[in-house]
JSON list of C-alpha atoms in Angstrom, two decimals:
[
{"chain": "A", "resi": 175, "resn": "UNK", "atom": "CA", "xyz": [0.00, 0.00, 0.00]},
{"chain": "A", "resi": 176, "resn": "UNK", "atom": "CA", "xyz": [3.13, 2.40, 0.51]},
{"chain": "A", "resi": 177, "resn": "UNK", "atom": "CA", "xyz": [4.56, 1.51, -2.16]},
{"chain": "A", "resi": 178, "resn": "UNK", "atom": "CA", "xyz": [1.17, 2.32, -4.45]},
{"chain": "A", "resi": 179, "resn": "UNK", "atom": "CA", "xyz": [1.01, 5.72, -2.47]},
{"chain": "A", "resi": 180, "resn": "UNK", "atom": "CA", "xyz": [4.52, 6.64, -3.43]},
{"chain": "A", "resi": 181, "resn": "UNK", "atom": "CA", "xyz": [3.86, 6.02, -6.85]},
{"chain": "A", "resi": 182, "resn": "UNK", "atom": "CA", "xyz": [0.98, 8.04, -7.14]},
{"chain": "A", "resi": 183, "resn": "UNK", "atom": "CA", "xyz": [2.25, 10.48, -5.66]},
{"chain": "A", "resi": 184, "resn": "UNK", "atom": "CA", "xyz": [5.17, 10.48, -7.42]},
{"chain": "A", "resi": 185, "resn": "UNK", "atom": "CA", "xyz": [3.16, 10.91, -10.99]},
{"chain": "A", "resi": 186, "resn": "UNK", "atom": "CA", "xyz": [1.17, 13.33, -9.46]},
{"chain": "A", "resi": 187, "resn": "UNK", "atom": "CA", "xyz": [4.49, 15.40, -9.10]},
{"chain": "A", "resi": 188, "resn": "UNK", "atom": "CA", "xyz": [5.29, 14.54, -12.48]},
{"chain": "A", "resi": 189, "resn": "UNK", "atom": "CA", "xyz": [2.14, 16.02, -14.01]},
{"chain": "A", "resi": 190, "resn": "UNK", "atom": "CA", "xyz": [2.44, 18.99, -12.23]},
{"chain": "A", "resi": 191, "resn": "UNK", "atom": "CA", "xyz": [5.48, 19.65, -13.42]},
{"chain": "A", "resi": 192, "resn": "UNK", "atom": "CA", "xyz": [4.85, 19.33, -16.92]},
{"chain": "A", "resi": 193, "resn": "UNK", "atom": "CA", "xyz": [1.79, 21.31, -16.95]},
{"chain": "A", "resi": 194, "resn": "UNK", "atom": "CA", "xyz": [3.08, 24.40, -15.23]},
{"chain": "A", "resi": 195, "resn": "UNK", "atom": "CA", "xyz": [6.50, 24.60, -16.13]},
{"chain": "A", "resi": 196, "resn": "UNK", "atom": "CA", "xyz": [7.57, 27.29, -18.30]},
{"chain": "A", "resi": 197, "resn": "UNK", "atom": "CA", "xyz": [7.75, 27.06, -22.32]},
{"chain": "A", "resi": 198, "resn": "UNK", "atom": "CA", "xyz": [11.56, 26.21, -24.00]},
{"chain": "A", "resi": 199, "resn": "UNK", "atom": "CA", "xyz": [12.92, 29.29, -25.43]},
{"chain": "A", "resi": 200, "resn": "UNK", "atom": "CA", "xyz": [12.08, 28.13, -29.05]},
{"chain": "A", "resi": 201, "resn": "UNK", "atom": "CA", "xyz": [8.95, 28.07, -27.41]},
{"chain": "A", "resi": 202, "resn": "UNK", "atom": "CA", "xyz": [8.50, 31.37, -25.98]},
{"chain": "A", "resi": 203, "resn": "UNK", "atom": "CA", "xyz": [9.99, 33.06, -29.41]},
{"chain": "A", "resi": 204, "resn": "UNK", "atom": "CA", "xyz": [7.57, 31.20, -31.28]},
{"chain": "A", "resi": 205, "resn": "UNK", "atom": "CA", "xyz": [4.55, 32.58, -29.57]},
{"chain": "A", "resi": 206, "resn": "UNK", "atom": "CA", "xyz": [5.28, 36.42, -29.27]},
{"chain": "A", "resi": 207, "resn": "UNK", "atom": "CA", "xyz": [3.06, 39.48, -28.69]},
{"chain": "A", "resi": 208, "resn": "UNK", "atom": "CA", "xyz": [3.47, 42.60, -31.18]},
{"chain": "A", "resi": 209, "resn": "UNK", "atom": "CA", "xyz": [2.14, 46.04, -30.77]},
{"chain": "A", "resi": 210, "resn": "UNK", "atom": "CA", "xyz": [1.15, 46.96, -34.76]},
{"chain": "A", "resi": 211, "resn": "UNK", "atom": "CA", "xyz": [0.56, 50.01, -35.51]},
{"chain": "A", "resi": 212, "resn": "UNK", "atom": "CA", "xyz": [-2.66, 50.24, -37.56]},
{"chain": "A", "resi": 213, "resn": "UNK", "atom": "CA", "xyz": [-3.22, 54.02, -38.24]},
{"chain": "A", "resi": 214, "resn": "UNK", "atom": "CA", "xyz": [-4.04, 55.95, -35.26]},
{"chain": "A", "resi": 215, "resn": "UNK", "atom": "CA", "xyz": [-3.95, 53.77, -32.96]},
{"chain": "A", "resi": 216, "resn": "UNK", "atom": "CA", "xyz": [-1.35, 50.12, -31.99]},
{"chain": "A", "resi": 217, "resn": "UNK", "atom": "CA", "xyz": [-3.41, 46.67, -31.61]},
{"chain": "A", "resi": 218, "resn": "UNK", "atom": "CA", "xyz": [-1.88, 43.83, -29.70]},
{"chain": "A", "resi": 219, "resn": "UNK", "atom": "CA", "xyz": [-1.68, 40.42, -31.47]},
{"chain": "A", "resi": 220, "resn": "UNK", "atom": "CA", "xyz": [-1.12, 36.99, -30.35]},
{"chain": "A", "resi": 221, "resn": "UNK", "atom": "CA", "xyz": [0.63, 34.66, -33.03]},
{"chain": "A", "resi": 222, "resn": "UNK", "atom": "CA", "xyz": [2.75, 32.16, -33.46]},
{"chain": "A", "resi": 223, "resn": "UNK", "atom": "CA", "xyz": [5.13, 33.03, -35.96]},
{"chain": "A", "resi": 224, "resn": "UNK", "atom": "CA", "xyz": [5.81, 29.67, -37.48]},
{"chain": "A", "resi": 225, "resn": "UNK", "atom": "CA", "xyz": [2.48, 29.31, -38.42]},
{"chain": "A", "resi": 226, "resn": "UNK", "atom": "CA", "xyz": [0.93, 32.98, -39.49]},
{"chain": "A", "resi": 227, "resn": "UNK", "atom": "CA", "xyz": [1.91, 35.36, -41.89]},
{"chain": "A", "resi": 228, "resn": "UNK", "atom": "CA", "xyz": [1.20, 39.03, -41.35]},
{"chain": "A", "resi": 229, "resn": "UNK", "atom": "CA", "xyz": [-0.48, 40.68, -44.43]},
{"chain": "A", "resi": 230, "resn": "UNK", "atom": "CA", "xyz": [-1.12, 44.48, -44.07]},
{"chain": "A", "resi": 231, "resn": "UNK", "atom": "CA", "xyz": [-3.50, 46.64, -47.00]},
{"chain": "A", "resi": 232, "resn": "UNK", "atom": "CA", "xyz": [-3.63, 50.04, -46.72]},
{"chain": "A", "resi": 233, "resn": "UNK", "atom": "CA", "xyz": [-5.01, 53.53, -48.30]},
{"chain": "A", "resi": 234, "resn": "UNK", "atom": "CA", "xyz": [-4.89, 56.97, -46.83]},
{"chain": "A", "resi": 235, "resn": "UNK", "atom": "CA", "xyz": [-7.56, 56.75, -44.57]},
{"chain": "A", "resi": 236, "resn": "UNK", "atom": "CA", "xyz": [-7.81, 53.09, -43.41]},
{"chain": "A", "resi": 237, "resn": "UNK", "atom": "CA", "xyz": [-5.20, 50.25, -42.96]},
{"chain": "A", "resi": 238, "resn": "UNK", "atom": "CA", "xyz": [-6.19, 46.50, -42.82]},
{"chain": "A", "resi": 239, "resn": "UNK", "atom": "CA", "xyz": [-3.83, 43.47, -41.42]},
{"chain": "A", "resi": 240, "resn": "UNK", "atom": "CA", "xyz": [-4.66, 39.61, -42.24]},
{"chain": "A", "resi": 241, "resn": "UNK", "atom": "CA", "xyz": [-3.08, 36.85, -40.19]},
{"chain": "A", "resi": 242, "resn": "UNK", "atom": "CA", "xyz": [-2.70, 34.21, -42.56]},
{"chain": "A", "resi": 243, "resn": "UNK", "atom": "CA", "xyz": [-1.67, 30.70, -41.84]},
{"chain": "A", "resi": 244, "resn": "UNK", "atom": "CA", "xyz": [1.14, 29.97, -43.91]},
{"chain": "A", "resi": 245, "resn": "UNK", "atom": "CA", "xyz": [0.26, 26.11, -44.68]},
{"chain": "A", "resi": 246, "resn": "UNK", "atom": "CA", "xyz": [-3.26, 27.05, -46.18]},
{"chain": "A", "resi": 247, "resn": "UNK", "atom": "CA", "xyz": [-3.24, 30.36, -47.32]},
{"chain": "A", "resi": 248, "resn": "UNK", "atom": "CA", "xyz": [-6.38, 31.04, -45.47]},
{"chain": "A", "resi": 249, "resn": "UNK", "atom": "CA", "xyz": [-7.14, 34.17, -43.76]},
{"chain": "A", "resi": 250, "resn": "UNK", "atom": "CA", "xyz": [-7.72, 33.18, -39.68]},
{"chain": "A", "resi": 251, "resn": "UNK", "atom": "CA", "xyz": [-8.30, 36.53, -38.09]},
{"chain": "A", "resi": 252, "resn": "UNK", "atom": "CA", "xyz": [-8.79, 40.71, -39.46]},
{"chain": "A", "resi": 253, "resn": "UNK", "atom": "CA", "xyz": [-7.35, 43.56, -37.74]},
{"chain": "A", "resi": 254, "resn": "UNK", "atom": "CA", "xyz": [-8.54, 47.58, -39.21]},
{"chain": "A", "resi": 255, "resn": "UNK", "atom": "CA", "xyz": [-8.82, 50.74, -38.64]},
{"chain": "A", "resi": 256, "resn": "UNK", "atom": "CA", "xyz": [-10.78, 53.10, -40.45]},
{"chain": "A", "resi": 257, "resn": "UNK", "atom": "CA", "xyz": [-10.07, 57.15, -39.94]},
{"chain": "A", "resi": 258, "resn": "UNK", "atom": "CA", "xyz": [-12.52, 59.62, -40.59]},
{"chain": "A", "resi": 259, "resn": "UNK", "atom": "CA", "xyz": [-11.81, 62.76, -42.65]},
{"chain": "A", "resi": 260, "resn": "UNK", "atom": "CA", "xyz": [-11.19, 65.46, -40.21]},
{"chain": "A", "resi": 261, "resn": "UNK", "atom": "CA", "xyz": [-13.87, 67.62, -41.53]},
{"chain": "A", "resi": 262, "resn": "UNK", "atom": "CA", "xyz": [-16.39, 64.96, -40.68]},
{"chain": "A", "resi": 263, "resn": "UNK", "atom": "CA", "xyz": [-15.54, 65.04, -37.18]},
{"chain": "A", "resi": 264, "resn": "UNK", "atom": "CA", "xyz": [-18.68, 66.53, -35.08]},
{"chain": "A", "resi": 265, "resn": "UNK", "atom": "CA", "xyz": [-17.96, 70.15, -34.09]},
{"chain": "A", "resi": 266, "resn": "UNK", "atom": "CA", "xyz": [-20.80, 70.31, -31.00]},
{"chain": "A", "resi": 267, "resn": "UNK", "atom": "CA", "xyz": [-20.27, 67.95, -27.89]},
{"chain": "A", "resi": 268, "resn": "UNK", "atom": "CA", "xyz": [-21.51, 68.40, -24.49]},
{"chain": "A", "resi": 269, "resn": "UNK", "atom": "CA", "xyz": [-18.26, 67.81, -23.27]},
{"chain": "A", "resi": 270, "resn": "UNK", "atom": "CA", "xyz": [-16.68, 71.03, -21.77]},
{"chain": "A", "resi": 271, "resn": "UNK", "atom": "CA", "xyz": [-13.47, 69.79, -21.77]},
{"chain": "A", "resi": 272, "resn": "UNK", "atom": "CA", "xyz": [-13.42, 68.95, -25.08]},
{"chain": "A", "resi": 273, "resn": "UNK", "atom": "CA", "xyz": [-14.85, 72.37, -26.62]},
{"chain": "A", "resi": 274, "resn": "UNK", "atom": "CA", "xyz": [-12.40, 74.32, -24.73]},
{"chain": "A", "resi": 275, "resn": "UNK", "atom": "CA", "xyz": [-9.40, 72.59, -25.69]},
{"chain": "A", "resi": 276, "resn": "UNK", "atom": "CA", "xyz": [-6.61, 73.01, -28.37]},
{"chain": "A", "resi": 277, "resn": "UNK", "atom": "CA", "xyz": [-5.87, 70.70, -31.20]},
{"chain": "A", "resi": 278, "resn": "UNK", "atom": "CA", "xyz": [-7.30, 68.50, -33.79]},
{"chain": "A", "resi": 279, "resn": "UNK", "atom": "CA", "xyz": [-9.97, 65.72, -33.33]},
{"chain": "A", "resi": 280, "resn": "UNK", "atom": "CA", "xyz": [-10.90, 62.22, -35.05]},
{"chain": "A", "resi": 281, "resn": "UNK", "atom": "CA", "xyz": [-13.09, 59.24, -35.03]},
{"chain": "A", "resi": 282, "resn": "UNK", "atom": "CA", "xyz": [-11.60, 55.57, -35.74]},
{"chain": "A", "resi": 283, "resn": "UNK", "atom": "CA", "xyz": [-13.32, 53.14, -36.06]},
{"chain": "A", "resi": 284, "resn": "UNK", "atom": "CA", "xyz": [-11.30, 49.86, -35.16]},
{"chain": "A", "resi": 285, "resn": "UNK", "atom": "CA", "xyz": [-12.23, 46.48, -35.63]},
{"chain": "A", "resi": 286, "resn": "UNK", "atom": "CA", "xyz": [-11.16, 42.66, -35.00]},
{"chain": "A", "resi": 287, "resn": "UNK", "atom": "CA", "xyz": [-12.71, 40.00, -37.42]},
{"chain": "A", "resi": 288, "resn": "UNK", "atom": "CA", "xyz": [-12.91, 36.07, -37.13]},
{"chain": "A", "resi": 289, "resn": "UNK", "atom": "CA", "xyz": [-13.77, 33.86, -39.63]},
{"chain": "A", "resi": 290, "resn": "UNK", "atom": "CA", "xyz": [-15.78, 30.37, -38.98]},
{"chain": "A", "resi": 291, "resn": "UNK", "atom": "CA", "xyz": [-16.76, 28.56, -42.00]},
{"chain": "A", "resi": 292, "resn": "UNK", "atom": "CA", "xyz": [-18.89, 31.05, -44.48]},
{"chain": "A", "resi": 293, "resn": "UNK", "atom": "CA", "xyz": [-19.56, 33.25, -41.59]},
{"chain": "A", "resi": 294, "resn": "UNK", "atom": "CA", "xyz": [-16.95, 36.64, -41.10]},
{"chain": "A", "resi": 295, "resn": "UNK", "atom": "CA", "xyz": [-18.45, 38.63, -37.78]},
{"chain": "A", "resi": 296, "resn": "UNK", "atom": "CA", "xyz": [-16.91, 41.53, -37.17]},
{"chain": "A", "resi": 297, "resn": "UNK", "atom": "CA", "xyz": [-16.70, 43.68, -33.97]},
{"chain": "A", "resi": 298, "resn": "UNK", "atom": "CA", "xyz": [-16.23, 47.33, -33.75]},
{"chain": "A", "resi": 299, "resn": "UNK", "atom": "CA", "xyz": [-15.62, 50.40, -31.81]},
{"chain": "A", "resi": 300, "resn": "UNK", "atom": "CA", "xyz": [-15.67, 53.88, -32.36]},
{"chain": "A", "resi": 301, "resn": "UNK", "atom": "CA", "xyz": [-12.96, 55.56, -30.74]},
{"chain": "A", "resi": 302, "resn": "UNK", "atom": "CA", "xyz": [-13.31, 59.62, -30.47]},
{"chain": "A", "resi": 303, "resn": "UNK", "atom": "CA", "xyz": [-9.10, 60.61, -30.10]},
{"chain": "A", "resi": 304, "resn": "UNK", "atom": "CA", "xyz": [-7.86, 64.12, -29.51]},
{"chain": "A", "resi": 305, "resn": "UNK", "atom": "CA", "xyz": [-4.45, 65.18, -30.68]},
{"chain": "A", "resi": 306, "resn": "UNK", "atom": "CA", "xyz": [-2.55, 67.88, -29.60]},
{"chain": "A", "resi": 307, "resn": "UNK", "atom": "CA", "xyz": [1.53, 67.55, -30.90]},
{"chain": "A", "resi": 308, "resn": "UNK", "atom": "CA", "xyz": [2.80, 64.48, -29.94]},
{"chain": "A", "resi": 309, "resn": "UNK", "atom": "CA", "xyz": [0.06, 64.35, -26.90]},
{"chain": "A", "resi": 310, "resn": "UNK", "atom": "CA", "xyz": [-2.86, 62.19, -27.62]},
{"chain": "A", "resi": 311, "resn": "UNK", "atom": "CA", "xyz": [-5.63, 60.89, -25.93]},
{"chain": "A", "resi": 312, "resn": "UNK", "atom": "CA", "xyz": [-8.99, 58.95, -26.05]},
{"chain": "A", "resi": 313, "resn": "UNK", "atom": "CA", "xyz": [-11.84, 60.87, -24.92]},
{"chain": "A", "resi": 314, "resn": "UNK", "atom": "CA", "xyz": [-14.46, 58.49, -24.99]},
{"chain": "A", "resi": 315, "resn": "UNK", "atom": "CA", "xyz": [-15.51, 55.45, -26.71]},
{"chain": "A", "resi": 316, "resn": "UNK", "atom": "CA", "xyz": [-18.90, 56.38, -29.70]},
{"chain": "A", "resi": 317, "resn": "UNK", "atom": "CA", "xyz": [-20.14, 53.08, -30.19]},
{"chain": "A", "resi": 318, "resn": "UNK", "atom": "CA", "xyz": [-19.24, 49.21, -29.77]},
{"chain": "A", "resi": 319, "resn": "UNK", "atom": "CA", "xyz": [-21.46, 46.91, -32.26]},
{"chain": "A", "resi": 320, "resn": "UNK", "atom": "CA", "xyz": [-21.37, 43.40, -33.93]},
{"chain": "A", "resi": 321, "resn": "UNK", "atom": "CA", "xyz": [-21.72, 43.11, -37.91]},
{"chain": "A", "resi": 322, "resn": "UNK", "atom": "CA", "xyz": [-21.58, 40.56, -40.83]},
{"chain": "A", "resi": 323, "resn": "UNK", "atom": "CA", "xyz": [-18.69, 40.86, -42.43]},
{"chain": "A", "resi": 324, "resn": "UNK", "atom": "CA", "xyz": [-19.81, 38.54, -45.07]},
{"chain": "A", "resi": 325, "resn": "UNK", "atom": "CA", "xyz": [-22.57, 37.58, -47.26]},
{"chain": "A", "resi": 326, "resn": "UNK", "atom": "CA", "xyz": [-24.81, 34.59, -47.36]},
{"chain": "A", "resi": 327, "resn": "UNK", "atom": "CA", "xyz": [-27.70, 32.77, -45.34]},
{"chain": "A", "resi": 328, "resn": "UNK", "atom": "CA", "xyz": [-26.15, 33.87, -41.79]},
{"chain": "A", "resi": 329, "resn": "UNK", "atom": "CA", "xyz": [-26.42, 36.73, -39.28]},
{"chain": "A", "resi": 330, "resn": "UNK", "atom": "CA", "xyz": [-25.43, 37.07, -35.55]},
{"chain": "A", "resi": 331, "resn": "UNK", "atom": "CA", "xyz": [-27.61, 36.89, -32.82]},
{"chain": "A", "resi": 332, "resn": "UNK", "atom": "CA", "xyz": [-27.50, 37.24, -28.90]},
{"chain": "A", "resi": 333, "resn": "UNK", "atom": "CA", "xyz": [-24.76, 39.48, -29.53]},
{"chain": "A", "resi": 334, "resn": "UNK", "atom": "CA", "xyz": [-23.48, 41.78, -26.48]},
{"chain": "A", "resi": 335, "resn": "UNK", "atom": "CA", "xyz": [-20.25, 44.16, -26.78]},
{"chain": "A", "resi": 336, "resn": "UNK", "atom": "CA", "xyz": [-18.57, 46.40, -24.78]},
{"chain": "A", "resi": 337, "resn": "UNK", "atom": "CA", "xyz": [-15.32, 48.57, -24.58]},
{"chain": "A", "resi": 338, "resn": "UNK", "atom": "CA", "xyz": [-13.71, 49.99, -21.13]},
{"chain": "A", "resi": 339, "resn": "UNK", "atom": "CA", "xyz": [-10.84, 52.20, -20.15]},
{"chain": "A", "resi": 340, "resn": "UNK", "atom": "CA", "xyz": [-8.30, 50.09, -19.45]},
{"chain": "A", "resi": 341, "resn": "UNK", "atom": "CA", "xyz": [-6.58, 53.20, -16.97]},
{"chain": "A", "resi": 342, "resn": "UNK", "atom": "CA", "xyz": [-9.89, 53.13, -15.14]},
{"chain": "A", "resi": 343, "resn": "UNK", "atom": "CA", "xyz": [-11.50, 55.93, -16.68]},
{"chain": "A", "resi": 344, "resn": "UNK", "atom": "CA", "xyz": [-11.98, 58.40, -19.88]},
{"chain": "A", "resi": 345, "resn": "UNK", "atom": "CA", "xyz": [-9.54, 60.49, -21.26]},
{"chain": "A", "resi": 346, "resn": "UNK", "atom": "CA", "xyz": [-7.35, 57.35, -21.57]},
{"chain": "A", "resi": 347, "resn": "UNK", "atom": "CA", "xyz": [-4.87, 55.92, -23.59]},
{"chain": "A", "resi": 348, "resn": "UNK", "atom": "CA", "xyz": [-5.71, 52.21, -24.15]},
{"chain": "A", "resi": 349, "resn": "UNK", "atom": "CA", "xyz": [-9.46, 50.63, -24.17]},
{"chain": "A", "resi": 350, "resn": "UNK", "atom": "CA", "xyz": [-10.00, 47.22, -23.71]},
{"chain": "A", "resi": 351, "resn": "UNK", "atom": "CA", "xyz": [-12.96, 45.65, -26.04]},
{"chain": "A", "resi": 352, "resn": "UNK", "atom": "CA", "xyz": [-15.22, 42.32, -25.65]},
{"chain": "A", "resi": 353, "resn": "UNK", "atom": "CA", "xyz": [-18.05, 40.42, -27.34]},
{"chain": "A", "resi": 354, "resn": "UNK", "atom": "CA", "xyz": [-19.82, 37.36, -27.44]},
{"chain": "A", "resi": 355, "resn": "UNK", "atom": "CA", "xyz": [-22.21, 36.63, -29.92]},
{"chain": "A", "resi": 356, "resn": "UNK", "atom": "CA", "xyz": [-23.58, 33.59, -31.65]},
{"chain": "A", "resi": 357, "resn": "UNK", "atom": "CA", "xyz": [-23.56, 32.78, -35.49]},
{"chain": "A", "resi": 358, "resn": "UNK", "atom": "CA", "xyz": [-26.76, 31.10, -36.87]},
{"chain": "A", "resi": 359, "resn": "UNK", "atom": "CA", "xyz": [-26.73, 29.69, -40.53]},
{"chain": "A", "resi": 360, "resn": "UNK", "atom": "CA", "xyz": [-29.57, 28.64, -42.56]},
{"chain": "A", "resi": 361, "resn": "UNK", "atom": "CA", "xyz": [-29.21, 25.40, -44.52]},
{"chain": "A", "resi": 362, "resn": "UNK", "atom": "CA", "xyz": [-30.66, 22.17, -46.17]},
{"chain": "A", "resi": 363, "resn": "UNK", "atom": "CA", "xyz": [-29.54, 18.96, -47.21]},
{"chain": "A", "resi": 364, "resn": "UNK", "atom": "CA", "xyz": [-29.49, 19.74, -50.64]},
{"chain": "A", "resi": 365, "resn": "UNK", "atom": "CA", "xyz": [-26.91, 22.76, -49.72]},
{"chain": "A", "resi": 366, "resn": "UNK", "atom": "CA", "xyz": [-23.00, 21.88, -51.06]},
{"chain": "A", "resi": 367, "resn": "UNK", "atom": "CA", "xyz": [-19.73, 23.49, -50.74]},
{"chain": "A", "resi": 368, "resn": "UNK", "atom": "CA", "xyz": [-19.35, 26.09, -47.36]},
{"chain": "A", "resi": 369, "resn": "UNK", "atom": "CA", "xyz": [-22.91, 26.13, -46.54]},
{"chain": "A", "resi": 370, "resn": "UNK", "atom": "CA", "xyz": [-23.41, 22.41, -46.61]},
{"chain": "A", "resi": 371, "resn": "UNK", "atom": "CA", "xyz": [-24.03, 20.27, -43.02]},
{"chain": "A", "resi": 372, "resn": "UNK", "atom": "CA", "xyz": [-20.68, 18.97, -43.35]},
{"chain": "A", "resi": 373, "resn": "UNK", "atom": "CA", "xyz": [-18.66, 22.01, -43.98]},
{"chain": "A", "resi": 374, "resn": "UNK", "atom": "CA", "xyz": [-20.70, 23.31, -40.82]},
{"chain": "A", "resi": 375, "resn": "UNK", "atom": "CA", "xyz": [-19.99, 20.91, -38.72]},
{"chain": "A", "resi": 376, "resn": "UNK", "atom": "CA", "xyz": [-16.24, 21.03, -39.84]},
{"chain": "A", "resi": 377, "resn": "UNK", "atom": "CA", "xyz": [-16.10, 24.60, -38.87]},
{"chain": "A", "resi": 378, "resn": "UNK", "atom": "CA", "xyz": [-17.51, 23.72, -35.72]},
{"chain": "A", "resi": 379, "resn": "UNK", "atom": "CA", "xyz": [-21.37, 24.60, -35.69]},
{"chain": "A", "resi": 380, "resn": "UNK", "atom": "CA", "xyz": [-23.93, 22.47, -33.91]},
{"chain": "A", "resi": 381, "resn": "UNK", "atom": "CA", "xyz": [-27.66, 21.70, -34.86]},
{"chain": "A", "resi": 382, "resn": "UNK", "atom": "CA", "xyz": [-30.22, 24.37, -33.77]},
{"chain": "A", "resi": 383, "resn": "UNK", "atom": "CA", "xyz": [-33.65, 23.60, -35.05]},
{"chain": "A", "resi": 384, "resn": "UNK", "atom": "CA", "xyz": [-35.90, 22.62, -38.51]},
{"chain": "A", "resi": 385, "resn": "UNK", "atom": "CA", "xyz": [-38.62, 24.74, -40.26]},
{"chain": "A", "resi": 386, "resn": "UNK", "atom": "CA", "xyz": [-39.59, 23.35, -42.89]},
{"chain": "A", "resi": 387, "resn": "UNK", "atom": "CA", "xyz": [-36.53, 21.98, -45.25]},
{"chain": "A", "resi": 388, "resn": "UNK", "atom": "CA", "xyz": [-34.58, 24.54, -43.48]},
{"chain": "A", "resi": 389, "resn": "UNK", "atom": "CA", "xyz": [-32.33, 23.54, -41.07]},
{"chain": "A", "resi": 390, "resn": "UNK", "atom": "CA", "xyz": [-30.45, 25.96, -38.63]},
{"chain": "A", "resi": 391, "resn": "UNK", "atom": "CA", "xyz": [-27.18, 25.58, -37.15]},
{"chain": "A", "resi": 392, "resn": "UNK", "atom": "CA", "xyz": [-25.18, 27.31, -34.65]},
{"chain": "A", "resi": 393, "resn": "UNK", "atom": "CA", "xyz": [-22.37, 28.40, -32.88]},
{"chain": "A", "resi": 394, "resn": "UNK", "atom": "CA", "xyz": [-21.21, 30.56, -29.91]},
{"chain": "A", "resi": 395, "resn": "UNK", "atom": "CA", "xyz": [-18.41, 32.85, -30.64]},
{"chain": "A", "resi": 396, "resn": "UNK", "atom": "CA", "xyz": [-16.24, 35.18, -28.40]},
{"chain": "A", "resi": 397, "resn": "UNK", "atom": "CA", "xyz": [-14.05, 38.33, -29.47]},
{"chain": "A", "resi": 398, "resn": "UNK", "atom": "CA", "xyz": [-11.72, 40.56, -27.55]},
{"chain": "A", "resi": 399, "resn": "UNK", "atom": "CA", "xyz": [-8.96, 42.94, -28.33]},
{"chain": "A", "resi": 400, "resn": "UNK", "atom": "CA", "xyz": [-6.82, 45.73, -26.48]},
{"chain": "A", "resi": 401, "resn": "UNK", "atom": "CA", "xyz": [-6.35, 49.14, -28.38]},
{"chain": "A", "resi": 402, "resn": "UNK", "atom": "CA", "xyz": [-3.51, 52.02, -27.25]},
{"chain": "A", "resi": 403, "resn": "UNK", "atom": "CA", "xyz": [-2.31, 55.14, -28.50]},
{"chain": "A", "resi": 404, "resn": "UNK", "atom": "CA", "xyz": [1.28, 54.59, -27.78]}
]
């Protein structure tokens, strides 16, 4: 009976280590974090770099970066910002602060995408970012939605966002934003190719319900990302 004890005990230990000790340092370069700088504002991005390729479109006024996995060529997650004109900027706020102060003012509208199967869902936030030299700041946060960021027999529902200071409160200098939402897709045994029951359930979807020869199926998503100015 010692003997058993000691064992078990000993492969307990074992275990332990192997779950909680640190990753190699091939490891730990693999897996990095960057800070990219979109337009206004720097995203942080989780990716292993052996897998993912970083593909970055851009035009004056909005920049767009793909993570692509290098074996497939398929696009796994969207980072953007899109930068209103200046002169589109809203010159009447309630915000006394704001009126009285010095310097130049834009809305960006940044956004994290995931794809799962045929379905793109995008999540958003409009950021309202005062600029005064090299100072700049957040002054509050406009809006926080979900959208369908592609077509076809889909849309998003249950879907709840929000963004927060990350410093506590507004003016800040990095926002934090989360979502969850879930993706429902419309489909019939006589549907091929992304669409079809097998492709859904490849991609992860679940059976909802029947109406008719339609058939719905499902599947929870979450989003998150962290937004600065420096």
């Amino acid at each position: 009976m010692k003997r058993f004890s000691f064992c078990f005990l000993s492969a307990v230990c074992l275990l332990a280590i192997a779950l909680f000790s640190p990753p190699s340092s091939v490891e730990a370069e693999q897996f990095i974090e960057n800070k990219v700088k979109l337009k206004n504002v720097f995203v942080d991005i989780h990716y292993d770099k052996s897998q993912v390729n970083l593909v970055r479109t851009e035009d004056q006024n909005s920049t767009k970066l793909h993570l692509v996995d290098k074996k497939s060529g398929k696009i796994l997650e969207t980072y953007g910002e899109i930068v209103q004109p200046l002169e589109q900027v809203p010159t009447k706020t309630n915000d006394a602060s704001v009126a009285s102060a010095a310097g130049t003012y834009s809305i960006s509208t940044v956004y994290r995408e995931r794809n799962d199967g045929p379905a793109v869902s995008r999540l958003s936030t409009q950021l309202y970012i005062y600029s005064y030299d090299s100072f700049r700041q957040i002054n509050k946060v406009l809006n926080t939605w979900w959208s369908e960021a592609s077509g076809g027999s889909w849309y998003l529902t249950r879907d709840v966002a929000n963004t927060v200071s990350m410093t506590g409160s507004f003016p800040t200098t990095k926002v934090q934003t989360s979502g969850s939402a879930t993706i429902e897709v419309k489909t019939s045994y006589s549907i091929t190719g992304s669409f079809s029951i097998s492709a859904l359930k490849e991609a992860g979807f679940t059976y909802g319900y029947s109406s008719g020869s339609d058939i719905y199926y499902r599947k929870p998503i979450n989003l998150g990302f962290v937004y600065s100015l420096y």
